[in-house]
mmCIF file of C-alpha atoms and ligand atoms in Angstrom:
data_model
loop_
_atom_site.group_PDB
_atom_site.id
_atom_site.type_symbol
_atom_site.label_atom_id
_atom_site.label_comp_id
_atom_site.label_asym_id
_atom_site.label_seq_id
_atom_site.Cartn_x
_atom_site.Cartn_y
_atom_site.Cartn_z
ATOM 1 C CA MET A 1 94.376 -64.302 317.756
ATOM 2 C CA GLY A 2 96.330 -67.301 316.259
ATOM 3 C CA PRO A 3 99.538 -68.511 315.060
ATOM 4 C CA PRO A 4 100.288 -67.823 311.624
ATOM 5 C CA GLY A 5 98.152 -70.520 309.749
ATOM 6 C CA VAL A 6 95.572 -71.015 311.702
ATOM 7 C CA GLY A 7 93.098 -69.685 309.740
ATOM 8 C CA LYS A 8 91.960 -66.655 311.362
ATOM 9 C CA GLY A 9 90.602 -65.520 308.113
ATOM 10 C CA THR A 10 88.934 -67.963 306.680
ATOM 11 C CA GLN A 11 87.351 -68.229 310.133
ATOM 12 C CA ALA A 12 86.176 -64.220 310.104
ATOM 13 C CA ALA A 13 84.476 -64.376 306.951
ATOM 14 C CA CYS A 14 82.484 -67.847 308.369
ATOM 15 C CA ILE A 15 81.539 -65.115 311.211
ATOM 16 C CA GLU A 16 81.119 -62.120 309.769
ATOM 17 C CA LYS A 17 78.647 -64.103 307.330
ATOM 18 C CA HIS A 18 76.863 -65.471 309.890
ATOM 19 C CA PHE A 19 76.082 -61.761 312.236
ATOM 20 C CA ASN A 20 76.489 -59.799 309.358
ATOM 21 C CA ILE A 21 79.648 -58.095 311.142
ATOM 22 C CA ILE A 22 82.473 -56.514 309.441
ATOM 23 C CA HIS A 23 85.586 -58.411 309.181
ATOM 24 C CA LEU A 24 88.852 -55.855 309.334
ATOM 25 C CA SER A 25 91.837 -57.616 308.329
ATOM 26 C CA THR A 26 94.887 -56.157 309.361
ATOM 27 C CA GLY A 27 97.449 -57.555 306.667
ATOM 28 C CA GLU A 28 94.433 -57.857 303.729
ATOM 29 C CA ILE A 29 94.568 -53.236 304.511
ATOM 30 C CA LEU A 30 98.448 -53.327 305.087
ATOM 31 C CA ARG A 31 98.319 -55.557 301.551
ATOM 32 C CA ASP A 32 95.644 -53.146 299.508
ATOM 33 C CA GLU A 33 97.567 -50.533 300.741
ATOM 34 C CA ILE A 34 101.312 -52.130 299.245
ATOM 35 C CA GLU A 35 99.058 -52.815 296.156
ATOM 36 C CA GLY A 36 98.491 -49.099 295.552
ATOM 37 C CA ASN A 37 101.533 -48.216 296.446
ATOM 38 C CA THR A 38 100.540 -45.592 298.802
ATOM 39 C CA ARG A 39 102.453 -44.061 301.789
ATOM 40 C CA ILE A 40 101.331 -46.714 304.103
ATOM 41 C CA GLY A 41 101.724 -49.440 301.971
ATOM 42 C CA LYS A 42 105.722 -47.919 300.893
ATOM 43 C CA GLN A 43 106.959 -48.476 305.348
ATOM 44 C CA ALA A 44 104.895 -51.019 305.544
ATOM 45 C CA LYS A 45 106.032 -53.316 302.309
ATOM 46 C CA GLY A 46 109.547 -54.099 304.238
ATOM 47 C CA PHE A 47 108.474 -55.094 306.915
ATOM 48 C CA ILE A 48 105.805 -57.577 305.939
ATOM 49 C CA ASP A 49 108.625 -59.159 303.404
ATOM 50 C CA LEU A 50 110.742 -59.928 306.220
ATOM 51 C CA GLY A 51 108.040 -61.726 308.363
ATOM 52 C CA GLN A 52 108.777 -58.260 310.743
ATOM 53 C CA LEU A 53 105.512 -56.770 312.232
ATOM 54 C CA VAL A 54 104.611 -53.388 311.185
ATOM 55 C CA PRO A 55 105.516 -50.376 314.086
ATOM 56 C CA ASP A 56 102.299 -49.661 316.367
ATOM 57 C CA PRO A 57 101.813 -45.884 315.141
ATOM 58 C CA ILE A 58 101.632 -46.963 311.549
ATOM 59 C CA LEU A 59 98.811 -49.972 312.724
ATOM 60 C CA LEU A 60 96.996 -47.949 315.481
ATOM 61 C CA ASP A 61 96.124 -44.164 312.832
ATOM 62 C CA ILE A 62 94.744 -47.589 309.980
ATOM 63 C CA ILE A 63 92.325 -49.064 313.109
ATOM 64 C CA GLU A 64 91.670 -45.604 314.516
ATOM 65 C CA ILE A 65 90.411 -44.110 311.088
ATOM 66 C CA ARG A 66 88.343 -47.696 309.872
ATOM 67 C CA LEU A 67 86.412 -47.969 312.886
ATOM 68 C CA VAL A 68 85.026 -44.299 312.783
ATOM 69 C CA HIS A 69 82.968 -45.865 309.413
ATOM 70 C CA ASP A 70 79.077 -46.585 309.182
ATOM 71 C CA ASP A 71 80.176 -49.742 308.505
ATOM 72 C CA CYS A 72 81.596 -50.059 313.138
ATOM 73 C CA LYS A 73 78.245 -48.754 313.818
ATOM 74 C CA ASN A 74 76.756 -52.745 313.941
ATOM 75 C CA GLY A 75 80.037 -54.498 315.415
ATOM 76 C CA PHE A 76 82.876 -55.213 313.341
ATOM 77 C CA LEU A 77 85.835 -58.315 314.017
ATOM 78 C CA LEU A 78 89.385 -57.373 314.181
ATOM 79 C CA ASP A 79 91.642 -60.317 312.211
ATOM 80 C CA GLY A 80 95.101 -60.104 312.859
ATOM 81 C CA PHE A 81 95.207 -57.512 315.733
ATOM 82 C CA PRO A 82 95.960 -56.779 318.358
ATOM 83 C CA ARG A 83 99.245 -57.966 317.222
ATOM 84 C CA THR A 84 101.352 -56.296 320.444
ATOM 85 C CA LEU A 85 100.914 -55.077 323.765
ATOM 86 C CA PRO A 86 100.842 -51.696 323.146
ATOM 87 C CA GLN A 87 98.235 -52.109 320.134
ATOM 88 C CA ALA A 88 96.119 -53.151 322.974
ATOM 89 C CA ILE A 89 96.263 -51.011 325.081
ATOM 90 C CA GLY A 90 95.856 -48.289 322.261
ATOM 91 C CA LEU A 91 92.796 -50.340 320.714
ATOM 92 C CA ASP A 92 91.273 -50.037 324.415
ATOM 93 C CA LYS A 93 91.385 -45.957 324.384
ATOM 94 C CA ILE A 94 90.109 -46.045 320.541
ATOM 95 C CA LEU A 95 86.818 -47.584 321.266
ATOM 96 C CA ARG A 96 86.979 -45.643 324.806
ATOM 97 C CA ASP A 97 87.115 -42.557 322.734
ATOM 98 C CA CYS A 98 84.077 -43.971 319.906
ATOM 99 C CA HIS A 99 82.161 -45.211 322.895
ATOM 100 C CA GLN A 100 82.496 -48.962 322.417
ATOM 101 C CA GLU A 101 84.070 -51.813 324.045
ATOM 102 C CA LEU A 102 85.189 -55.932 322.408
ATOM 103 C CA ASP A 103 82.941 -58.942 323.560
ATOM 104 C CA CYS A 104 85.795 -61.509 323.456
ATOM 105 C CA ALA A 105 88.397 -61.767 322.411
ATOM 106 C CA ILE A 106 89.044 -65.115 320.107
ATOM 107 C CA SER A 107 92.363 -67.205 320.758
ATOM 108 C CA LEU A 108 92.136 -70.210 318.126
ATOM 109 C CA LYS A 109 95.414 -73.246 319.070
ATOM 110 C CA ALA A 110 97.323 -75.140 316.843
ATOM 111 C CA ASP A 111 100.113 -77.627 316.769
ATOM 112 C CA GLU A 112 102.326 -74.957 314.841
ATOM 113 C CA ASP A 113 104.514 -78.090 312.888
ATOM 114 C CA GLU A 114 101.117 -78.667 311.013
ATOM 115 C CA LEU A 115 100.940 -74.562 310.055
ATOM 116 C CA VAL A 116 104.280 -74.645 308.488
ATOM 117 C CA GLY A 117 102.716 -76.684 305.894
ATOM 118 C CA ARG A 118 99.397 -75.326 304.788
ATOM 119 C CA LEU A 119 101.542 -71.907 304.842
ATOM 120 C CA VAL A 120 104.079 -73.091 302.320
ATOM 121 C CA LEU A 121 101.281 -74.415 299.927
ATOM 122 C CA ARG A 122 99.350 -71.065 300.876
ATOM 123 C CA GLY A 123 102.035 -69.221 299.508
ATOM 124 C CA LYS A 124 102.506 -71.079 296.596
ATOM 125 C CA GLU A 125 97.505 -70.682 295.774
ATOM 126 C CA LEU A 126 98.113 -66.907 296.642
ATOM 127 C CA GLY A 127 101.738 -65.966 295.529
ATOM 128 C CA ARG A 128 101.933 -64.780 299.572
ATOM 129 C CA SER A 129 105.506 -63.390 299.466
ATOM 130 C CA ASP A 130 105.477 -63.650 303.823
ATOM 131 C CA ASP A 131 104.212 -67.527 302.551
ATOM 132 C CA SER A 132 108.481 -69.107 302.392
ATOM 133 C CA LYS A 133 109.775 -71.325 305.233
ATOM 134 C CA GLU A 134 111.997 -69.118 306.361
ATOM 135 C CA ILE A 135 109.452 -66.395 306.847
ATOM 136 C CA ILE A 136 106.872 -68.217 308.284
ATOM 137 C CA LYS A 137 109.185 -69.701 310.664
ATOM 138 C CA LYS A 138 110.079 -66.159 312.365
ATOM 139 C CA ARG A 139 106.530 -64.720 311.908
ATOM 140 C CA GLN A 140 106.080 -67.952 314.546
ATOM 141 C CA ASN A 141 108.569 -66.203 316.899
ATOM 142 C CA ILE A 142 106.394 -64.237 316.735
ATOM 143 C CA TYR A 143 103.560 -64.414 317.441
ATOM 144 C CA TRP A 144 104.540 -66.587 320.542
ATOM 145 C CA GLU A 145 107.332 -63.493 321.218
ATOM 146 C CA GLN A 146 104.518 -60.752 320.668
ATOM 147 C CA THR A 147 101.375 -61.337 320.308
ATOM 148 C CA ALA A 148 100.906 -64.789 322.376
ATOM 149 C CA PRO A 149 101.235 -62.572 325.503
ATOM 150 C CA LEU A 150 97.603 -60.681 325.085
ATOM 151 C CA ILE A 151 95.904 -63.932 325.364
ATOM 152 C CA ASP A 152 97.069 -63.123 328.929
ATOM 153 C CA PHE A 153 96.077 -59.802 329.341
ATOM 154 C CA TYR A 154 92.460 -60.415 327.646
ATOM 155 C CA ARG A 155 92.855 -63.673 329.703
ATOM 156 C CA GLY A 156 92.559 -61.238 332.704
ATOM 157 C CA LYS A 157 89.909 -59.006 331.306
ATOM 158 C CA GLY A 158 87.325 -62.475 331.751
ATOM 159 C CA PHE A 159 86.247 -62.448 327.877
ATOM 160 C CA LEU A 160 88.770 -64.805 326.674
ATOM 161 C CA LYS A 161 88.090 -67.958 324.293
ATOM 162 C CA GLU A 162 90.656 -70.716 323.381
ATOM 163 C CA VAL A 163 89.105 -72.534 320.295
ATOM 164 C CA ASN A 164 90.255 -75.677 319.157
ATOM 165 C CA GLY A 165 91.670 -74.334 315.761
ATOM 166 C CA ILE A 166 92.335 -77.432 314.097
ATOM 167 C CA GLY A 167 89.780 -79.444 312.108
ATOM 168 C CA GLU A 168 87.495 -79.070 308.630
ATOM 169 C CA ILE A 169 86.123 -75.387 308.474
ATOM 170 C CA PRO A 170 82.683 -75.658 309.799
ATOM 171 C CA GLU A 171 83.716 -77.386 312.288
ATOM 172 C CA ILE A 172 85.763 -75.221 313.564
ATOM 173 C CA THR A 173 83.346 -72.460 313.164
ATOM 174 C CA ASN A 174 81.117 -74.177 315.058
ATOM 175 C CA ARG A 175 83.197 -73.909 318.419
ATOM 176 C CA ILE A 176 83.727 -70.189 317.854
ATOM 177 C CA LEU A 177 79.847 -69.662 317.734
ATOM 178 C CA GLU A 178 79.413 -71.914 320.621
ATOM 179 C CA ALA A 179 82.094 -70.440 322.654
ATOM 180 C CA ILE A 180 80.787 -66.468 322.279
ATOM 181 C CA LYS A 181 77.227 -67.692 322.010
HETATM 182 P P1 AMP B 1 98.161 -60.958 308.004
HETATM 183 O O1 AMP B 1 97.397 -61.036 306.886
HETATM 184 O O2 AMP B 1 97.514 -61.368 309.350
HETATM 185 O O3 AMP B 1 99.096 -63.066 308.644
HETATM 186 O O4 AMP B 1 99.665 -60.280 308.319
HETATM 187 C C1 AMP B 1 99.979 -60.414 307.469
HETATM 188 C C2 AMP B 1 101.578 -59.589 307.897
HETATM 189 O O5 AMP B 1 101.119 -57.772 307.725
HETATM 190 C C3 AMP B 1 101.916 -59.561 309.232
HETATM 191 O O6 AMP B 1 102.923 -60.876 309.164
HETATM 192 C C4 AMP B 1 102.800 -57.997 309.277
HETATM 193 O O7 AMP B 1 103.558 -57.771 308.864
HETATM 194 C C5 AMP B 1 101.779 -57.390 309.446
HETATM 195 N N1 AMP B 1 101.189 -57.047 309.701
HETATM 196 C C6 AMP B 1 99.223 -57.580 309.919
HETATM 197 N N2 AMP B 1 98.799 -57.113 310.600
HETATM 198 C C7 AMP B 1 99.306 -56.840 311.148
HETATM 199 C C8 AMP B 1 99.357 -55.890 313.485
HETATM 200 N N3 AMP B 1 98.588 -56.156 313.452
HETATM 201 N N4 AMP B 1 100.662 -55.212 313.727
HETATM 202 C C9 AMP B 1 102.027 -55.519 313.347
HETATM 203 N N5 AMP B 1 102.411 -55.597 312.129
HETATM 204 C C10 AMP B 1 101.082 -56.283 311.002
#
């Protein structure tokens, strides 16, 4: 977890390599669906372009189908999911049904204003439609309203790791690895 632009995707790719496990980014999955012009893609596009969250049932369906693939058997890293309390509760049920459980939840922390600058740059480099300044602000607000409560949810379960997300990429990766050791 972490606000938009904190480096979830970047760090997830490093952690994926380190443990040789699969990294599932729901944002990426949704962008692929949009690219493929699928039914899910068509449903998701309007929400993503406006910086809003895609409805929970769509996300839970995606994750439920994806987690039973063979490549998840040795473990997986979820990036950008869950993002709401109903998603977290739905995930618990999905995991129970496939006899899996979470080992830890990582919250990457950073100063909001620094992140806006980073995201505007990413929007220009990658051409992401949801990385304009106005939409970024909206996504940040949604993060604090809907996703931040998950920090307490996972703290309550006793496996939350909070990590400073400011610094060089390898430095942050090391902090994460240290935290989850
Ligand atoms: P991301 O690449 O994780 O920043 O996600 C990009 C966008 O995809 C988000 O702003 C949401 O519109 C949508 N999205 C990704 N993951 C989720 C999720 N777990 N729940 C709802 N919407 C999501």
